[in-house]
Amino acid sequence: MRVTAIVKKVLKELFRDKRTLAMIFLAPILVLWLMNVMFASNSSTSAKLAVVDVPHQVNKNLDKVDHVSIKKYTDRTQAKKKLKQNKIDGVIYYHHNKYYVDYANTDSSQTALTKQALKVAITGQSITKMKTALTQSQKQLVKLSKQLAIVAQKNGMQVPTKPGTQKKTKPKKAKKAKIINKYHYGNSDTGFFNKIVPILIAFFIFLFVFLISGMALLKERTTGTLDRLLATPVKRSEIIYGYMISYGIIAVIQSIIIIVVTIWLLNIEVAGNVMWVILISILVAMVALAFGFLLSTIAESEFQMMQFIPLVAVPQIFFSGIIPLDSMANWVSYLGKILPLTYAGDALNQVILYGRGFESFAGDMLALLIFIVVLVALNIVGLKRYRKV
Amino acid sequence: MNNFIEIHNLVKKYGKQTILNNVDLTLKKGEIIGLIGPSGAGKTTTIKTALGMEKADSGSALVLGKQMPNRKILGEIGYMAQSDALYTSLTGAENLEFFCEMKGVAKKDIAEQIEYVSEVVDLTDALDKYVKEYSGGMMRRLSLAIALLSYPKLLVLDEPTVGIDPALRRKIWHELNNLRSQGCSVLITTHVMDEAEKTDRVALLLHGEIIAFDHPQVLEQNYGVPTIEDVFLKAEQKEG
Ligand SMILES: Nc1ncnc2c1ncn2[C@@H]1O[C@H](COP(=O)(O)OP(=O)(O)OP(=O)(O)O)[C@@H](O)[C@H]1O
Ligand SMILES: [Mg+2]
């Protein structure tokens, strides 16, 4: 069969080209490792906070939290001024049992740290309050039963040993303080590394597969072998299928490497089934493959193919969910709908972040499948440029 | 079907430039014709348009009785392009095997086919070498060998003997004559005029038109010169 012959030939060529092979399998590992180094250094975030009128106990608790330091201010406006000047990372203001927090939010991990610290400090305070309330009521209880015992003795009655009949004095529940958050930049959803990981996976797979696939057909064309191939009775579809299958095999291996490295090196928790992650990634890889083939028929040289990367690959990352699209102009979100990475990012989000099952991203997978079918068909038609039948 | 190639009023333009202007050409069964003309005259374009790799603006091309472009008929044509299009990271044998499969040669016949064609072009000893380690002439020969695969009825060779030494060239011509006697036809383009002498008919392509198409001797008589080379030069001068 011609398709298998093409697959065999392409794989043979690939496995003899050690440099390309290294690029395919080692480059993603290298890039992901660099990212790991980058984000690992981020874990030692510290936050400097200004506190205004915050209860003493909360202040003490806050100060105890690692990497958090506080400075007391008497005037809120003055504290806010400092915030604007980037001298501090947040302002906490307590008023009428409410905490008003202003975050600089230039670094999302600092914001997260501040939030966490404040929560811990306030809960800590409520616990102490509750404790004192509890001990007080216990003391009252003991007193009460003592008095009862005396009365009973006087009346010659037996005292029930069970305190069940006694009226319980409920401890006054410490009213939970409310926290009101305000962000200097962005909102509470503003990127947390975890959140962008699924999209990064999709993007890397797209980028790396796109790169190698674009080069493949291009070489066939620039060396003239495509003309020669098309001078045989081979069908155009057989060429495209042959290339899709052979590069598909490579892309699958590459995607699995990327996923394994990401999950293991970056220590990412996958809430759902990892098999879904791999399956979705394979679909992404196939889309990228077909897309790369298509663009390589437009490109005149390897150099032009490289120029497609910023044009085609990079914008997709913006639409794939790193920035919430609902806050954008209408046409922008429509544009996002025709880009495959939007669906890939969403599907991977569902699996990795929310651990949802197939039904929640079946639509995304269908969309990716449609992309593949349409792009493959376009490729087969596109080869008509080089042979009319 | 007596004519293996029948080209009628073929017109081909690249942008505004007209490359082929009403070209007529016929190739009979069991005939070798040469297509000569100055560089850039449109020889390669004629071949590519006839085989359906380029779209003709008007006119028609029948190859082996079928209107071109036609995919199935390509299996019966051995085409050798002007440039050596080979997979350089594969060995000679792997290249031949791959194109056997593309041409639809049955699996059991592949080994025999490879043996035959590599014998003709004298590459038997170099079959296991990577093509990137071949010399220029060796690549040319492998390219010709690929065209010869699957016993095509029709050979279309675009300057097949460039970079091939005289002894081997003689051998190749011997094989072409052999094929002709078996009923195959050959269309060959060349800049080597003593090769043109060896053909049955020569077509002289100039400014996108066939200005002469006849037996070499007849052409020499018509132009009153002793060789095809002189015919070529004289025709070019006259049209200049
Ligand atoms: N793809 C193309 N686009 C534009 N012009 C082209 C293209 N291919 C060929 N031409 C032009 O068509 C003309 C004929 O080219 P062609 O390759 O047929 O010449 P040729 O007779 O085979 O020459 P040579 O003997 O040098 O091989 C040339 O002027 C060339 O510039
Ligand atoms: Mg030419």
PDB file of N, CA and C in Angstrom, chain B residues 39-84:
ATOM      1  N   SER B  39      18.147  27.597 -24.002  1.00  0.00           N
ATOM      2  CA  SER B  39      17.751  27.584 -22.597  1.00  0.00           C
ATOM      3  C   SER B  39      16.650  28.617 -22.368  1.00  0.00           C
ATOM      4  N   GLY B  40      15.644  28.206 -21.704  1.00  0.00           N
ATOM      5  CA  GLY B  40      14.531  29.111 -21.440  1.00  0.00           C
ATOM      6  C   GLY B  40      13.487  29.105 -22.537  1.00  0.00           C
ATOM      7  N   ALA B  41      13.654  28.237 -23.535  1.00  0.00           N
ATOM      8  CA  ALA B  41      12.713  28.211 -24.659  1.00  0.00           C
ATOM      9  C   ALA B  41      11.357  27.652 -24.229  1.00  0.00           C
ATOM     10  N   GLY B  42      11.359  26.802 -23.229  1.00  0.00           N
ATOM     11  CA  GLY B  42      10.076  26.254 -22.762  1.00  0.00           C
ATOM     12  C   GLY B  42       9.982  24.746 -22.899  1.00  0.00           C
ATOM     13  N   LYS B  43      11.131  24.085 -22.989  1.00  0.00           N
ATOM     14  CA  LYS B  43      11.117  22.619 -23.134  1.00  0.00           C
ATOM     15  C   LYS B  43      10.529  21.958 -21.882  1.00  0.00           C
ATOM     16  N   THR B  44      11.071  22.345 -20.748  1.00  0.00           N
ATOM     17  CA  THR B  44      10.574  21.776 -19.497  1.00  0.00           C
ATOM     18  C   THR B  44       9.099  22.116 -19.299  1.00  0.00           C
ATOM     19  N   THR B  45       8.754  23.343 -19.638  1.00  0.00           N
ATOM     20  CA  THR B  45       7.363  23.758 -19.488  1.00  0.00           C
ATOM     21  C   THR B  45       6.449  22.901 -20.356  1.00  0.00           C
ATOM     22  N   THR B  46       6.882  22.601 -21.576  1.00  0.00           N
ATOM     23  CA  THR B  46       6.085  21.739 -22.458  1.00  0.00           C
ATOM     24  C   THR B  46       5.814  20.391 -21.787  1.00  0.00           C
ATOM     25  N   ILE B  47       6.872  19.801 -21.265  1.00  0.00           N
ATOM     26  CA  ILE B  47       6.732  18.489 -20.626  1.00  0.00           C
ATOM     27  C   ILE B  47       5.804  18.552 -19.426  1.00  0.00           C
ATOM     28  N   LYS B  48       6.050  19.546 -18.566  1.00  0.00           N
ATOM     29  CA  LYS B  48       5.253  19.639 -17.338  1.00  0.00           C
ATOM     30  C   LYS B  48       3.783  19.891 -17.640  1.00  0.00           C
ATOM     31  N   THR B  49       3.521  20.698 -18.630  1.00  0.00           N
ATOM     32  CA  THR B  49       2.126  20.970 -18.965  1.00  0.00           C
ATOM     33  C   THR B  49       1.482  19.719 -19.552  1.00  0.00           C
ATOM     34  N   ALA B  50       2.254  19.013 -20.397  1.00  0.00           N
ATOM     35  CA  ALA B  50       1.703  17.799 -21.010  1.00  0.00           C
ATOM     36  C   ALA B  50       1.377  16.756 -19.945  1.00  0.00           C
ATOM     37  N   LEU B  51       2.183  16.685 -18.913  1.00  0.00           N
ATOM     38  CA  LEU B  51       1.963  15.668 -17.880  1.00  0.00           C
ATOM     39  C   LEU B  51       0.985  16.129 -16.794  1.00  0.00           C
ATOM     40  N   GLY B  52       0.526  17.358 -16.895  1.00  0.00           N
ATOM     41  CA  GLY B  52      -0.486  17.821 -15.948  1.00  0.00           C
ATOM     42  C   GLY B  52       0.072  18.406 -14.674  1.00  0.00           C
ATOM     43  N   MET B  53       1.379  18.682 -14.650  1.00  0.00           N
ATOM     44  CA  MET B  53       1.933  19.306 -13.440  1.00  0.00           C
ATOM     45  C   MET B  53       1.759  20.814 -13.478  1.00  0.00           C
ATOM     46  N   GLU B  54       1.587  21.336 -14.671  1.00  0.00           N
ATOM     47  CA  GLU B  54       1.257  22.751 -14.815  1.00  0.00           C
ATOM     48  C   GLU B  54      -0.050  22.823 -15.581  1.00  0.00           C
ATOM     49  N   LYS B  55      -0.793  23.879 -15.299  1.00  0.00           N
ATOM     50  CA  LYS B  55      -2.083  24.016 -15.951  1.00  0.00           C
ATOM     51  C   LYS B  55      -1.907  24.776 -17.258  1.00  0.00           C
ATOM     52  N   ALA B  56      -2.419  24.183 -18.326  1.00  0.00           N
ATOM     53  CA  ALA B  56      -2.338  24.847 -19.626  1.00  0.00           C
ATOM     54  C   ALA B  56      -3.400  25.933 -19.696  1.00  0.00           C
ATOM     55  N   ASP B  57      -3.077  27.028 -20.392  1.00  0.00           N
ATOM     56  CA  ASP B  57      -4.074  28.082 -20.532  1.00  0.00           C
ATOM     57  C   ASP B  57      -5.092  27.714 -21.592  1.00  0.00           C
ATOM     58  N   SER B  58      -4.622  27.036 -22.634  1.00  0.00           N
ATOM     59  CA  SER B  58      -5.559  26.475 -23.604  1.00  0.00           C
ATOM     60  C   SER B  58      -4.846  25.381 -24.367  1.00  0.00           C
ATOM     61  N   GLY B  59      -5.594  24.682 -25.196  1.00  0.00           N
ATOM     62  CA  GLY B  59      -5.019  23.565 -25.914  1.00  0.00           C
ATOM     63  C   GLY B  59      -5.229  22.280 -25.165  1.00  0.00           C
ATOM     64  N   SER B  60      -4.788  21.177 -25.774  1.00  0.00           N
ATOM     65  CA  SER B  60      -5.025  19.893 -25.123  1.00  0.00           C
ATOM     66  C   SER B  60      -3.809  18.997 -25.263  1.00  0.00           C
ATOM     67  N   ALA B  61      -3.708  18.080 -24.352  1.00  0.00           N
ATOM     68  CA  ALA B  61      -2.635  17.103 -24.407  1.00  0.00           C
ATOM     69  C   ALA B  61      -3.233  15.726 -24.178  1.00  0.00           C
ATOM     70  N   LEU B  62      -3.010  14.818 -25.153  1.00  0.00           N
ATOM     71  CA  LEU B  62      -3.421  13.430 -24.990  1.00  0.00           C
ATOM     72  C   LEU B  62      -2.161  12.619 -24.749  1.00  0.00           C
ATOM     73  N   VAL B  63      -2.141  11.872 -23.673  1.00  0.00           N
ATOM     74  CA  VAL B  63      -1.006  11.002 -23.414  1.00  0.00           C
ATOM     75  C   VAL B  63      -1.525   9.573 -23.307  1.00  0.00           C
ATOM     76  N   LEU B  64      -0.961   8.700 -24.118  1.00  0.00           N
ATOM     77  CA  LEU B  64      -1.408   7.305 -24.191  1.00  0.00           C
ATOM     78  C   LEU B  64      -2.925   7.242 -24.381  1.00  0.00           C
ATOM     79  N   GLY B  65      -3.406   8.152 -25.219  1.00  0.00           N
ATOM     80  CA  GLY B  65      -4.823   8.139 -25.562  1.00  0.00           C
ATOM     81  C   GLY B  65      -5.736   8.775 -24.537  1.00  0.00           C
ATOM     82  N   LYS B  66      -5.150   9.266 -23.421  1.00  0.00           N
ATOM     83  CA  LYS B  66      -5.995   9.854 -22.375  1.00  0.00           C
ATOM     84  C   LYS B  66      -5.750  11.361 -22.276  1.00  0.00           C
ATOM     85  N   GLN B  67      -6.845  12.057 -22.066  1.00  0.00           N
ATOM     86  CA  GLN B  67      -6.744  13.499 -21.867  1.00  0.00           C
ATOM     87  C   GLN B  67      -5.994  13.778 -20.557  1.00  0.00           C
ATOM     88  N   MET B  68      -4.971  14.587 -20.634  1.00  0.00           N
ATOM     89  CA  MET B  68      -4.256  14.946 -19.411  1.00  0.00           C
ATOM     90  C   MET B  68      -4.867  16.212 -18.832  1.00  0.00           C
ATOM     91  N   PRO B  69      -4.783  16.449 -17.537  1.00  0.00           N
ATOM     92  CA  PRO B  69      -4.151  15.589 -16.537  1.00  0.00           C
ATOM     93  C   PRO B  69      -4.970  14.352 -16.188  1.00  0.00           C
ATOM     94  N   ASN B  70      -4.285  13.273 -15.973  1.00  0.00           N
ATOM     95  CA  ASN B  70      -4.924  12.014 -15.616  1.00  0.00           C
ATOM     96  C   ASN B  70      -3.967  11.247 -14.715  1.00  0.00           C
ATOM     97  N   ARG B  71      -4.438  10.944 -13.505  1.00  0.00           N
ATOM     98  CA  ARG B  71      -3.535  10.361 -12.519  1.00  0.00           C
ATOM     99  C   ARG B  71      -3.128   8.935 -12.868  1.00  0.00           C
ATOM    100  N   LYS B  72      -4.083   8.131 -13.301  1.00  0.00           N
ATOM    101  CA  LYS B  72      -3.793   6.710 -13.499  1.00  0.00           C
ATOM    102  C   LYS B  72      -2.762   6.477 -14.584  1.00  0.00           C
ATOM    103  N   ILE B  73      -2.806   7.331 -15.600  1.00  0.00           N
ATOM    104  CA  ILE B  73      -1.904   7.138 -16.728  1.00  0.00           C
ATOM    105  C   ILE B  73      -0.443   7.369 -16.320  1.00  0.00           C
ATOM    106  N   LEU B  74      -0.274   8.110 -15.219  1.00  0.00           N
ATOM    107  CA  LEU B  74       1.097   8.403 -14.774  1.00  0.00           C
ATOM    108  C   LEU B  74       1.872   7.128 -14.435  1.00  0.00           C
ATOM    109  N   GLY B  75       1.157   6.059 -14.112  1.00  0.00           N
ATOM    110  CA  GLY B  75       1.821   4.807 -13.792  1.00  0.00           C
ATOM    111  C   GLY B  75       2.524   4.189 -14.993  1.00  0.00           C
ATOM    112  N   GLU B  76       2.129   4.612 -16.161  1.00  0.00           N
ATOM    113  CA  GLU B  76       2.732   4.033 -17.363  1.00  0.00           C
ATOM    114  C   GLU B  76       3.777   4.954 -17.973  1.00  0.00           C
ATOM    115  N   ILE B  77       4.040   6.044 -17.279  1.00  0.00           N
ATOM    116  CA  ILE B  77       5.021   7.003 -17.780  1.00  0.00           C
ATOM    117  C   ILE B  77       6.246   6.983 -16.875  1.00  0.00           C
ATOM    118  N   GLY B  78       7.420   6.954 -17.470  1.00  0.00           N
ATOM    119  CA  GLY B  78       8.629   7.126 -16.688  1.00  0.00           C
ATOM    120  C   GLY B  78       9.111   8.549 -16.889  1.00  0.00           C
ATOM    121  N   TYR B  79       8.991   9.358 -15.841  1.00  0.00           N
ATOM    122  CA  TYR B  79       9.363  10.777 -15.988  1.00  0.00           C
ATOM    123  C   TYR B  79      10.629  11.061 -15.200  1.00  0.00           C
ATOM    124  N   MET B  80      11.550  11.717 -15.865  1.00  0.00           N
ATOM    125  CA  MET B  80      12.776  12.121 -15.189  1.00  0.00           C
ATOM    126  C   MET B  80      12.861  13.633 -15.282  1.00  0.00           C
ATOM    127  N   ALA B  81      12.813  14.275 -14.116  1.00  0.00           N
ATOM    128  CA  ALA B  81      12.813  15.740 -14.108  1.00  0.00           C
ATOM    129  C   ALA B  81      14.213  16.269 -14.387  1.00  0.00           C
ATOM    130  N   GLN B  82      14.240  17.567 -14.706  1.00  0.00           N
ATOM    131  CA  GLN B  82      15.532  18.179 -15.012  1.00  0.00           C
ATOM    132  C   GLN B  82      16.439  18.212 -13.785  1.00  0.00           C
ATOM    133  N   SER B  83      15.825  18.406 -12.615  1.00  0.00           N
ATOM    134  CA  SER B  83      16.651  18.411 -11.398  1.00  0.00           C
ATOM    135  C   SER B  83      16.573  17.047 -10.730  1.00  0.00           C
ATOM    136  N   ASP B  84      17.655  16.666 -10.089  1.00  0.00           N
ATOM    137  CA  ASP B  84      17.660  15.369  -9.415  1.00  0.00           C
ATOM    138  C   ASP B  84      16.866  15.481  -8.139  1.00  0.00           C
TER     139      ASP B  84
END
